[in-house]
């Protein structure tokens, strides 16, 4: 059989045309993929965002999530029942105002970041009725409190995780005295960091049972403050990167003290001559913060809540605080002015980890405008 040369030629031309078309289509789609304008979530697809919004927050749209600000903070009181101090705690999906007009999708104990302070005396019998209003399972760990094993709040080890809409009752004796805290411990050992990064933590202060050892009450300190440190990765649209799959990065851009970024941190207001106790708790999941106070030295009076004997109290002006650590420091207010107390990892200070130490009559701080995500320059929408 004779080969039809004309046919072969047409075949080759057809192949060539098809190849050229394929190359054009491929190039155009690659160019579109690489050069299309990034979505406001910094490269996360709308579908991933939608499923994270539903899966982590329980809402279809961020606009439906309740907004909570520092004005919504409610101190947590207890009911005394049969000699037991009974507290009610819940975990809630919220949009937390971390600086004036700027919001992050978060989880908050009782709808607050940090969660409300729990304050009891050493030896108190404490019952915490915890309800999980999140779409994910979780549990509460009492950090530094010597609870019985079954009350330790570690899912898969000491208890079943508390499922959405379920309630778990923690009960234990509050000991030892000192600066303790509580935080989520995940639904399993795979998501502890994620749940902490969503904002689930709060101070748990155990006062001495002996009145003469109490702080405010016997006049040992004139002022007392508790500072909870935390770091966040917040997308330009206010999405907490911790809620996105595979996004547990170290790319933090917002650093908060008591849930707020400078210049909107709540100042430490003192008067000249005050003896001031500051409890520092690093509640973040991953980053140490060398905290530096301008214009003063301070004395470390407790480490991880445990008192340091007078002869061993070190005097410093910069104190590194690792995740999970607590330091109680004593400051004598003898140098009037408005001073800053800030993280000396200066990227963290830039991202908001600064709090004014402000003397009466010196409220003359010149505040820059509120910032959200440093360096990105995106406007974030609030409610
Ligand atoms: Cu820091």
GROMACS .gro file of C-alpha atoms and ligand atoms in nm, residues 255 287-290 343 345 348 353, ligand 1:
model
   10
  255UNK     CA    1   0.151   4.084   6.945
  287UNK     CA    2   0.743   3.263   7.132
  288UNK     CA    3   0.954   3.401   7.417
  289UNK     CA    4   0.920   3.769   7.501
  290UNK     CA    5   1.206   3.960   7.668
  343UNK     CA    6   0.896   4.323   7.437
  345UNK     CA    7   1.219   4.140   7.040
  348UNK     CA    8   0.706   4.208   6.853
  353UNK     CA    9   0.362   4.437   7.242
  384LIG    CU1   10   0.808   3.938   7.216
   0.00000   0.00000   0.00000
